[in-house]
mmCIF file of C-alpha atoms in Angstrom:
data_model
loop_
_atom_site.group_PDB
_atom_site.id
_atom_site.type_symbol
_atom_site.label_atom_id
_atom_site.label_comp_id
_atom_site.label_asym_id
_atom_site.label_seq_id
_atom_site.Cartn_x
_atom_site.Cartn_y
_atom_site.Cartn_z
ATOM 1 C CA MET A 1 25.163 19.348 10.053
ATOM 2 C CA GLU A 2 20.920 18.452 10.701
ATOM 3 C CA LYS A 3 20.984 15.588 7.847
ATOM 4 C CA TRP A 4 18.078 14.454 5.797
ATOM 5 C CA LEU A 5 16.838 10.890 4.998
ATOM 6 C CA VAL A 6 15.349 9.895 1.337
ATOM 7 C CA GLY A 7 12.549 8.157 0.633
ATOM 8 C CA VAL A 8 11.667 6.510 -2.609
ATOM 9 C CA ASP A 9 8.232 5.121 -3.351
ATOM 10 C CA LEU A 10 8.473 2.852 -7.137
ATOM 11 C CA GLY A 11 4.878 2.451 -8.415
ATOM 12 C CA GLY A 12 4.596 1.415 -12.085
ATOM 13 C CA THR A 13 3.590 5.104 -13.734
ATOM 14 C CA THR A 14 5.738 7.231 -11.123
ATOM 15 C CA ILE A 15 8.337 7.395 -8.490
ATOM 16 C CA LYS A 16 7.754 9.368 -5.960
ATOM 17 C CA ILE A 17 10.819 10.371 -3.777
ATOM 18 C CA ALA A 18 11.758 13.067 -0.655
ATOM 19 C CA PHE A 19 13.977 14.178 1.576
ATOM 20 C CA ILE A 20 13.010 13.747 4.846
ATOM 21 C CA THR A 21 14.151 15.045 8.513
ATOM 22 C CA LEU A 22 15.701 12.236 11.178
ATOM 23 C CA ASP A 23 12.070 12.889 12.986
ATOM 24 C CA GLY A 24 9.987 12.214 10.464
ATOM 25 C CA HIS A 25 9.051 15.547 8.859
ATOM 26 C CA ILE A 26 9.015 15.756 4.643
ATOM 27 C CA VAL A 27 11.390 18.576 3.740
ATOM 28 C CA GLU A 28 10.570 18.339 0.491
ATOM 29 C CA LYS A 29 8.804 15.960 -1.830
ATOM 30 C CA TRP A 30 9.009 15.192 -5.584
ATOM 31 C CA GLU A 31 8.011 12.267 -8.130
ATOM 32 C CA ILE A 32 9.250 11.592 -11.687
ATOM 33 C CA PRO A 33 7.686 9.096 -14.588
ATOM 34 C CA THR A 34 8.716 5.485 -13.999
ATOM 35 C CA ASN A 35 10.481 4.305 -16.790
ATOM 36 C CA ILE A 36 10.085 0.769 -17.514
ATOM 37 C CA SER A 37 11.483 0.294 -21.411
ATOM 38 C CA GLU A 38 14.678 -1.907 -21.647
ATOM 39 C CA ASP A 39 13.136 -3.744 -18.665
ATOM 40 C CA GLY A 40 13.232 -1.183 -16.228
ATOM 41 C CA LYS A 41 17.463 -0.622 -16.739
ATOM 42 C CA HIS A 42 16.908 3.488 -16.166
ATOM 43 C CA ILE A 43 14.732 3.295 -13.125
ATOM 44 C CA VAL A 44 18.300 3.455 -11.059
ATOM 45 C CA SER A 45 19.618 6.454 -12.975
ATOM 46 C CA ASP A 46 17.129 8.285 -13.081
ATOM 47 C CA ILE A 47 17.133 8.190 -9.018
ATOM 48 C CA ALA A 48 19.651 8.802 -8.317
ATOM 49 C CA ASP A 49 20.244 11.993 -11.153
ATOM 50 C CA SER A 50 16.899 13.359 -9.724
ATOM 51 C CA ILE A 51 18.430 13.426 -5.753
ATOM 52 C CA SER A 52 21.757 14.750 -7.710
ATOM 53 C CA ALA A 53 19.565 17.417 -9.643
ATOM 54 C CA LYS A 54 17.786 18.391 -6.180
ATOM 55 C CA LEU A 55 20.128 19.532 -4.004
ATOM 56 C CA ASP A 56 21.887 21.111 -6.601
ATOM 57 C CA GLN A 57 18.224 23.137 -7.050
ATOM 58 C CA LEU A 58 18.265 23.565 -2.958
ATOM 59 C CA SER A 59 21.576 24.523 -2.344
ATOM 60 C CA GLU A 60 22.095 21.221 -0.880
ATOM 61 C CA LYS A 61 25.755 18.835 -1.410
ATOM 62 C CA SER A 62 24.728 15.817 -0.673
ATOM 63 C CA GLU A 63 26.605 15.424 2.116
ATOM 64 C CA LYS A 64 23.564 16.662 4.003
ATOM 65 C CA LEU A 65 22.030 12.659 2.948
ATOM 66 C CA ALA A 66 22.097 10.219 5.183
ATOM 67 C CA ALA A 67 20.922 7.070 3.401
ATOM 68 C CA ILE A 68 18.036 6.267 1.459
ATOM 69 C CA GLY A 69 14.934 3.995 1.855
ATOM 70 C CA MET A 70 12.894 2.390 -0.646
ATOM 71 C CA GLY A 71 10.007 0.466 -1.595
ATOM 72 C CA ALA A 72 9.774 -1.134 -4.588
ATOM 73 C CA PRO A 73 6.715 -3.783 -6.492
ATOM 74 C CA GLY A 74 7.642 -7.763 -6.556
ATOM 75 C CA PHE A 75 9.316 -9.967 -4.216
ATOM 76 C CA ILE A 76 12.268 -9.305 -2.919
ATOM 77 C CA ASP A 77 14.854 -10.140 -0.616
ATOM 78 C CA MET A 78 15.153 -8.230 2.840
ATOM 79 C CA LYS A 79 18.188 -8.504 3.151
ATOM 80 C CA THR A 80 20.056 -8.164 -0.256
ATOM 81 C CA GLY A 81 17.654 -5.650 -1.674
ATOM 82 C CA PHE A 82 17.019 -8.251 -4.512
ATOM 83 C CA ILE A 83 14.256 -8.765 -6.235
ATOM 84 C CA TYR A 84 13.600 -11.489 -8.129
ATOM 85 C CA HIS A 85 10.328 -10.418 -9.784
ATOM 86 C CA ALA A 86 8.571 -7.145 -10.449
ATOM 87 C CA VAL A 87 6.039 -7.532 -12.238
ATOM 88 C CA ASN A 88 5.121 -3.944 -13.894
ATOM 89 C CA ILE A 89 8.655 -2.626 -13.707
ATOM 90 C CA GLY A 90 10.158 -5.610 -15.849
ATOM 91 C CA TRP A 91 13.577 -6.144 -12.788
ATOM 92 C CA ARG A 92 13.320 -10.257 -12.623
ATOM 93 C CA ASN A 93 17.010 -11.387 -10.407
ATOM 94 C CA TYR A 94 18.008 -7.379 -10.010
ATOM 95 C CA ALA A 95 20.413 -6.302 -7.309
ATOM 96 C CA LEU A 96 18.390 -3.319 -6.778
ATOM 97 C CA LYS A 97 20.096 -2.457 -2.974
ATOM 98 C CA ASP A 98 23.643 -3.230 -5.386
ATOM 99 C CA GLU A 99 22.704 -0.759 -7.888
ATOM 100 C CA LEU A 100 21.945 2.181 -5.885
ATOM 101 C CA GLU A 101 24.048 2.520 -3.945
ATOM 102 C CA LYS A 102 26.607 2.576 -6.507
ATOM 103 C CA ALA A 103 24.850 5.321 -8.615
ATOM 104 C CA THR A 104 24.338 7.485 -5.463
ATOM 105 C CA GLY A 105 26.852 6.915 -3.003
ATOM 106 C CA LEU A 106 24.743 6.078 -0.250
ATOM 107 C CA SER A 107 23.111 3.196 2.331
ATOM 108 C CA VAL A 108 20.766 2.294 0.587
ATOM 109 C CA THR A 109 17.647 -0.266 1.915
ATOM 110 C CA ILE A 110 14.967 -1.983 0.225
ATOM 111 C CA ASP A 111 11.119 -3.393 1.699
ATOM 112 C CA ASN A 112 8.285 -4.397 -0.648
ATOM 113 C CA ASP A 113 5.482 -1.426 -1.129
ATOM 114 C CA ALA A 114 3.237 -1.862 1.190
ATOM 115 C CA ASN A 115 5.430 -2.692 3.813
ATOM 116 C CA ILE A 116 6.828 0.528 3.510
ATOM 117 C CA ALA A 117 3.432 2.329 3.420
ATOM 118 C CA ALA A 118 1.995 -0.069 6.541
ATOM 119 C CA ILE A 119 5.541 1.781 8.172
ATOM 120 C CA GLY A 120 4.998 5.425 7.313
ATOM 121 C CA GLU A 121 1.175 4.437 9.477
ATOM 122 C CA MET A 122 2.250 4.093 11.812
ATOM 123 C CA TRP A 123 5.811 6.521 12.865
ATOM 124 C CA ARG A 124 4.184 9.609 11.293
ATOM 125 C CA GLY A 125 -0.296 8.744 10.066
ATOM 126 C CA ALA A 126 -2.566 6.741 11.611
ATOM 127 C CA GLY A 127 -0.291 4.692 13.733
ATOM 128 C CA ASP A 128 0.715 7.128 16.192
ATOM 129 C CA GLY A 129 3.554 5.184 16.994
ATOM 130 C CA GLU A 130 1.458 1.929 17.463
ATOM 131 C CA GLY A 131 4.052 -0.800 17.429
ATOM 132 C CA ASN A 132 0.895 -3.695 16.610
ATOM 133 C CA LEU A 133 -0.468 -2.549 13.399
ATOM 134 C CA LEU A 134 -2.222 -3.856 10.618
ATOM 135 C CA MET A 135 -2.256 -2.020 7.058
ATOM 136 C CA ILE A 136 -4.477 -2.620 4.229
ATOM 137 C CA THR A 137 -4.068 -1.110 1.687
ATOM 138 C CA LEU A 138 -7.409 -1.057 -0.918
ATOM 139 C CA GLY A 139 -6.146 0.010 -3.854
ATOM 140 C CA THR A 140 -6.744 -2.005 -8.179
ATOM 141 C CA GLY A 141 -5.432 -4.589 -5.906
ATOM 142 C CA VAL A 142 -5.564 -5.231 -1.560
ATOM 143 C CA GLY A 143 -1.692 -4.837 -0.049
ATOM 144 C CA GLY A 144 -1.027 -4.986 3.273
ATOM 145 C CA GLY A 145 1.881 -4.149 5.810
ATOM 146 C CA ILE A 146 2.276 -6.338 10.134
ATOM 147 C CA ILE A 147 3.570 -4.952 12.060
ATOM 148 C CA VAL A 148 4.496 -7.188 15.808
ATOM 149 C CA ASN A 149 6.570 -5.161 18.551
ATOM 150 C CA GLY A 150 7.411 -2.179 16.177
ATOM 151 C CA HIS A 151 8.864 -4.904 13.663
ATOM 152 C CA ILE A 152 7.858 -5.427 10.152
ATOM 153 C CA MET A 153 6.835 -9.529 9.409
ATOM 154 C CA HIS A 154 9.033 -10.964 6.350
ATOM 155 C CA GLY A 155 8.180 -14.685 6.845
ATOM 156 C CA THR A 156 10.561 -16.752 5.740
ATOM 157 C CA ASN A 157 11.538 -15.562 2.075
ATOM 158 C CA GLY A 158 9.729 -12.418 2.299
ATOM 159 C CA MET A 159 6.076 -13.065 1.547
ATOM 160 C CA ALA A 160 4.529 -12.171 4.425
ATOM 161 C CA GLY A 161 1.771 -9.263 4.727
ATOM 162 C CA GLU A 162 0.279 -11.067 1.294
ATOM 163 C CA ILE A 163 -3.077 -9.867 2.562
ATOM 164 C CA GLY A 164 -4.372 -9.520 -0.697
ATOM 165 C CA HIS A 165 -3.966 -13.636 -1.226
ATOM 166 C CA ILE A 166 -6.032 -15.064 1.574
ATOM 167 C CA THR A 167 -9.439 -16.775 0.121
ATOM 168 C CA SER A 168 -11.979 -15.908 1.299
ATOM 169 C CA ILE A 169 -13.786 -17.680 -1.504
ATOM 170 C CA PRO A 170 -12.672 -21.213 -1.715
ATOM 171 C CA GLU A 171 -15.378 -22.636 -4.488
ATOM 172 C CA GLY A 172 -16.170 -20.496 -7.839
ATOM 173 C CA GLY A 173 -15.030 -17.746 -7.097
ATOM 174 C CA ALA A 174 -13.148 -14.909 -8.953
ATOM 175 C CA HIS A 175 -9.840 -15.206 -10.839
ATOM 176 C CA CYS A 176 -7.611 -13.550 -8.900
ATOM 177 C CA ASN A 177 -3.912 -12.579 -10.773
ATOM 178 C CA CYS A 178 -1.989 -14.679 -8.438
ATOM 179 C CA GLY A 179 -2.681 -17.091 -10.367
ATOM 180 C CA LYS A 180 -5.792 -18.816 -7.230
ATOM 181 C CA SER A 181 -9.748 -17.824 -7.209
ATOM 182 C CA GLY A 182 -11.961 -16.566 -5.032
ATOM 183 C CA CYS A 183 -8.699 -14.269 -3.053
ATOM 184 C CA ILE A 184 -9.678 -11.339 -1.272
ATOM 185 C CA GLU A 185 -8.099 -8.684 -3.163
ATOM 186 C CA THR A 186 -10.953 -10.235 -6.300
ATOM 187 C CA ILE A 187 -13.209 -8.675 -4.278
ATOM 188 C CA ALA A 188 -12.007 -5.755 -2.014
ATOM 189 C CA SER A 189 -10.294 -4.548 -4.423
ATOM 190 C CA ALA A 190 -11.877 -0.677 -6.319
ATOM 191 C CA THR A 191 -12.241 -3.570 -9.403
ATOM 192 C CA GLY A 192 -13.742 -6.198 -7.100
ATOM 193 C CA ILE A 193 -16.482 -3.708 -6.069
ATOM 194 C CA ALA A 194 -17.034 -3.131 -9.588
ATOM 195 C CA ARG A 195 -17.419 -6.524 -10.985
ATOM 196 C CA ILE A 196 -19.938 -7.221 -8.089
ATOM 197 C CA ALA A 197 -21.087 -3.417 -8.356
ATOM 198 C CA LYS A 198 -22.213 -4.208 -11.803
ATOM 199 C CA GLU A 199 -23.728 -7.739 -11.446
ATOM 200 C CA LYS A 200 -25.490 -6.531 -8.801
ATOM 201 C CA ALA A 201 -26.802 -3.733 -10.671
ATOM 202 C CA ALA A 202 -27.681 -6.081 -13.580
ATOM 203 C CA GLY A 203 -30.605 -7.902 -11.743
ATOM 204 C CA ASP A 204 -31.941 -4.048 -10.834
ATOM 205 C CA VAL A 205 -33.403 -2.007 -13.708
ATOM 206 C CA SER A 206 -33.807 0.387 -10.761
ATOM 207 C CA SER A 207 -30.389 1.554 -9.937
ATOM 208 C CA SER A 208 -28.761 4.487 -11.035
ATOM 209 C CA LEU A 209 -25.427 2.781 -11.125
ATOM 210 C CA ASN A 210 -27.258 0.892 -14.533
ATOM 211 C CA GLU A 211 -27.309 4.541 -15.827
ATOM 212 C CA ILE A 212 -23.828 5.275 -15.034
ATOM 213 C CA LEU A 213 -22.857 1.604 -17.210
ATOM 214 C CA LYS A 214 -24.800 2.980 -20.148
ATOM 215 C CA ASN A 215 -22.902 6.697 -20.164
ATOM 216 C CA HIS A 216 -19.367 5.417 -19.463
ATOM 217 C CA GLY A 217 -19.377 1.998 -20.226
ATOM 218 C CA GLU A 218 -17.300 1.067 -16.145
ATOM 219 C CA LEU A 219 -18.075 1.698 -12.963
ATOM 220 C CA LYS A 220 -16.002 2.973 -10.531
ATOM 221 C CA ALA A 221 -15.596 1.619 -6.832
ATOM 222 C CA LYS A 222 -16.251 5.684 -6.352
ATOM 223 C CA ASP A 223 -19.326 5.780 -8.071
ATOM 224 C CA VAL A 224 -20.217 2.080 -5.485
ATOM 225 C CA ALA A 225 -19.811 3.989 -2.899
ATOM 226 C CA GLU A 226 -21.807 7.563 -3.782
ATOM 227 C CA ALA A 227 -24.571 5.399 -4.726
ATOM 228 C CA ALA A 228 -24.542 3.779 -1.672
ATOM 229 C CA GLU A 229 -24.860 6.992 0.130
ATOM 230 C CA ASN A 230 -27.573 7.657 -1.680
ATOM 231 C CA GLY A 231 -30.336 4.817 -1.552
ATOM 232 C CA ASP A 232 -28.868 2.209 -4.118
ATOM 233 C CA GLN A 233 -29.713 -1.497 -3.289
ATOM 234 C CA ALA A 234 -27.133 -3.005 -5.724
ATOM 235 C CA ALA A 235 -24.736 -0.394 -4.386
ATOM 236 C CA ILE A 236 -25.513 -0.849 -0.328
ATOM 237 C CA ASP A 237 -25.817 -4.650 -1.371
ATOM 238 C CA THR A 238 -22.222 -4.749 -3.061
ATOM 239 C CA LEU A 239 -21.065 -2.764 -0.348
ATOM 240 C CA ASP A 240 -22.401 -5.103 2.281
ATOM 241 C CA GLU A 241 -21.174 -7.513 0.043
ATOM 242 C CA VAL A 242 -17.109 -6.566 0.497
ATOM 243 C CA ALA A 243 -17.267 -5.418 4.184
ATOM 244 C CA PHE A 244 -18.333 -9.213 4.653
ATOM 245 C CA HIS A 245 -15.249 -11.245 3.599
ATOM 246 C CA LEU A 246 -13.040 -7.902 4.461
ATOM 247 C CA GLY A 247 -14.311 -7.706 8.110
ATOM 248 C CA LEU A 248 -13.761 -11.019 8.253
ATOM 249 C CA VAL A 249 -10.357 -11.796 7.313
ATOM 250 C CA ILE A 250 -9.031 -8.685 9.340
ATOM 251 C CA ALA A 251 -10.818 -10.420 11.987
ATOM 252 C CA ASN A 252 -9.378 -13.822 11.923
ATOM 253 C CA LEU A 253 -5.612 -11.474 11.389
ATOM 254 C CA SER A 254 -6.234 -9.646 14.279
ATOM 255 C CA ASN A 255 -7.333 -13.062 16.168
ATOM 256 C CA SER A 256 -3.617 -14.088 15.126
ATOM 257 C CA ILE A 257 -1.924 -10.738 15.980
ATOM 258 C CA ASN A 258 -3.622 -8.012 18.342
ATOM 259 C CA PRO A 259 -3.329 -4.927 16.700
ATOM 260 C CA GLY A 260 -3.750 -2.160 18.460
ATOM 261 C CA LYS A 261 -4.385 -0.224 15.146
ATOM 262 C CA ILE A 262 -6.194 -1.591 11.860
ATOM 263 C CA VAL A 263 -5.113 1.094 9.224
ATOM 264 C CA ILE A 264 -7.650 1.571 6.649
ATOM 265 C CA GLY A 265 -5.588 3.071 2.750
ATOM 266 C CA GLY A 266 -5.867 3.097 -0.877
ATOM 267 C CA GLY A 267 -8.006 4.782 -2.777
ATOM 268 C CA VAL A 268 -10.677 2.483 -1.894
ATOM 269 C CA SER A 269 -10.426 3.712 1.220
ATOM 270 C CA LYS A 270 -11.674 7.530 0.068
ATOM 271 C CA ALA A 271 -15.289 5.747 0.049
ATOM 272 C CA GLY A 272 -15.614 6.539 4.174
ATOM 273 C CA HIS A 273 -18.035 6.394 6.322
ATOM 274 C CA VAL A 274 -20.507 4.659 4.395
ATOM 275 C CA LEU A 275 -17.858 1.553 4.149
ATOM 276 C CA MET A 276 -16.261 2.041 7.004
ATOM 277 C CA SER A 277 -18.819 1.650 9.487
ATOM 278 C CA ARG A 278 -20.270 -1.581 7.786
ATOM 279 C CA LEU A 279 -16.670 -2.843 8.438
ATOM 280 C CA LYS A 280 -16.803 -1.831 11.791
ATOM 281 C CA ASN A 281 -19.520 -4.017 11.947
ATOM 282 C CA GLU A 282 -17.789 -6.980 10.392
ATOM 283 C CA PHE A 283 -14.981 -6.940 12.033
ATOM 284 C CA LYS A 284 -16.454 -6.582 15.571
ATOM 285 C CA ARG A 285 -19.085 -9.788 15.061
ATOM 286 C CA PHE A 286 -15.834 -11.949 13.987
ATOM 287 C CA ALA A 287 -13.239 -10.826 16.140
ATOM 288 C CA LEU A 288 -12.689 -12.298 19.811
ATOM 289 C CA PRO A 289 -14.467 -9.739 22.358
ATOM 290 C CA ARG A 290 -10.946 -8.590 23.665
ATOM 291 C CA VAL A 291 -9.334 -8.194 20.197
ATOM 292 C CA ALA A 292 -11.983 -6.110 19.408
ATOM 293 C CA GLU A 293 -11.380 -4.471 22.612
ATOM 294 C CA GLY A 294 -7.872 -4.038 21.546
ATOM 295 C CA ALA A 295 -7.888 -2.163 17.558
ATOM 296 C CA THR A 296 -8.471 0.939 16.470
ATOM 297 C CA LEU A 297 -10.181 0.861 13.223
ATOM 298 C CA THR A 298 -8.713 3.598 11.089
ATOM 299 C CA VAL A 299 -7.960 5.258 7.753
ATOM 300 C CA ALA A 300 -4.644 6.065 6.640
ATOM 301 C CA THR A 301 -4.041 9.809 6.490
ATOM 302 C CA LEU A 302 -1.402 9.675 5.137
ATOM 303 C CA GLY A 303 -1.977 9.521 1.543
ATOM 304 C CA ASN A 304 1.001 8.611 -1.518
ATOM 305 C CA ASP A 305 3.077 10.063 1.839
ATOM 306 C CA ALA A 306 3.230 6.739 3.030
ATOM 307 C CA GLY A 307 5.814 4.973 0.777
ATOM 308 C CA VAL A 308 8.316 7.631 1.415
ATOM 309 C CA ILE A 309 8.155 8.089 5.289
ATOM 310 C CA GLY A 310 8.045 4.417 5.728
ATOM 311 C CA GLY A 311 11.350 4.239 3.183
ATOM 312 C CA ALA A 312 12.733 7.125 5.476
ATOM 313 C CA TRP A 313 12.141 5.296 8.252
ATOM 314 C CA LEU A 314 14.350 2.321 7.114
ATOM 315 C CA ALA A 315 16.977 4.210 6.115
ATOM 316 C CA LYS A 316 16.824 5.444 10.003
ATOM 317 C CA HIS A 317 16.516 2.449 11.713
ATOM 318 C CA ASN A 318 19.812 0.777 9.155
ATOM 319 C CA LEU A 319 22.206 3.755 9.713
#
């Protein structure tokens, strides 16, 4: 009997779950809402019940499942699957691995959600099997994963790959949720792009972004990308600034780890050519020529499936 792996990607709003073959193909995927009431105490039983219900629906027995790999937000002890703090979920000092193993009867491996997205892209996405890979996710925040010689980097206490909190503006930068200021997350995230664009549009009455602000009261990163495509100067200046800082960060990281693939994921990556062409130029400007030659900068291809596929890879490699 060919077994299936279970990939789980825990987000603040939804939990994505999938049954995946041993070679990384999705058999069935679905999602359930994340119940964060009572400090997230129902999440594990919700996952276990949902897996069980899906097996019944597919007329499969629990023996069909080999193991679970799960990505979760927050600070995690990779060896024990213990979550010290997951802000959006409400967990503090929570033994996630032990609890999920008890609830499902399967062996469970836990990693950070940005790390499993990087693993997913390496295994079945834009990484194309490249064992030296840098992944950066640009969403509400900026996340990342660093893979060296096929292994995800965790560091001494699980903090490797916190790319979003590399300082880009040492003095006078915008305040970041981490407590510092001037992090790349305050510039290259969707919220950072909107903030910078708002500032630039305020000083340019001819900018189409002012019209959007007037009608909707807010700007989205998507609006900025579209305005830049249409030649709006405030939007172009915004993306130039974002690409400069992000390109510098990526080049410095690449000079340290020499990746073969640099994968850009998250909602902001959908800005496409208007952002990526600028980013490639800035990366080449700051990276060592030999490092730049060895690296392909590309957009992630798995979208929301990266996490569950990365989770399945984790499960497989811990069987």
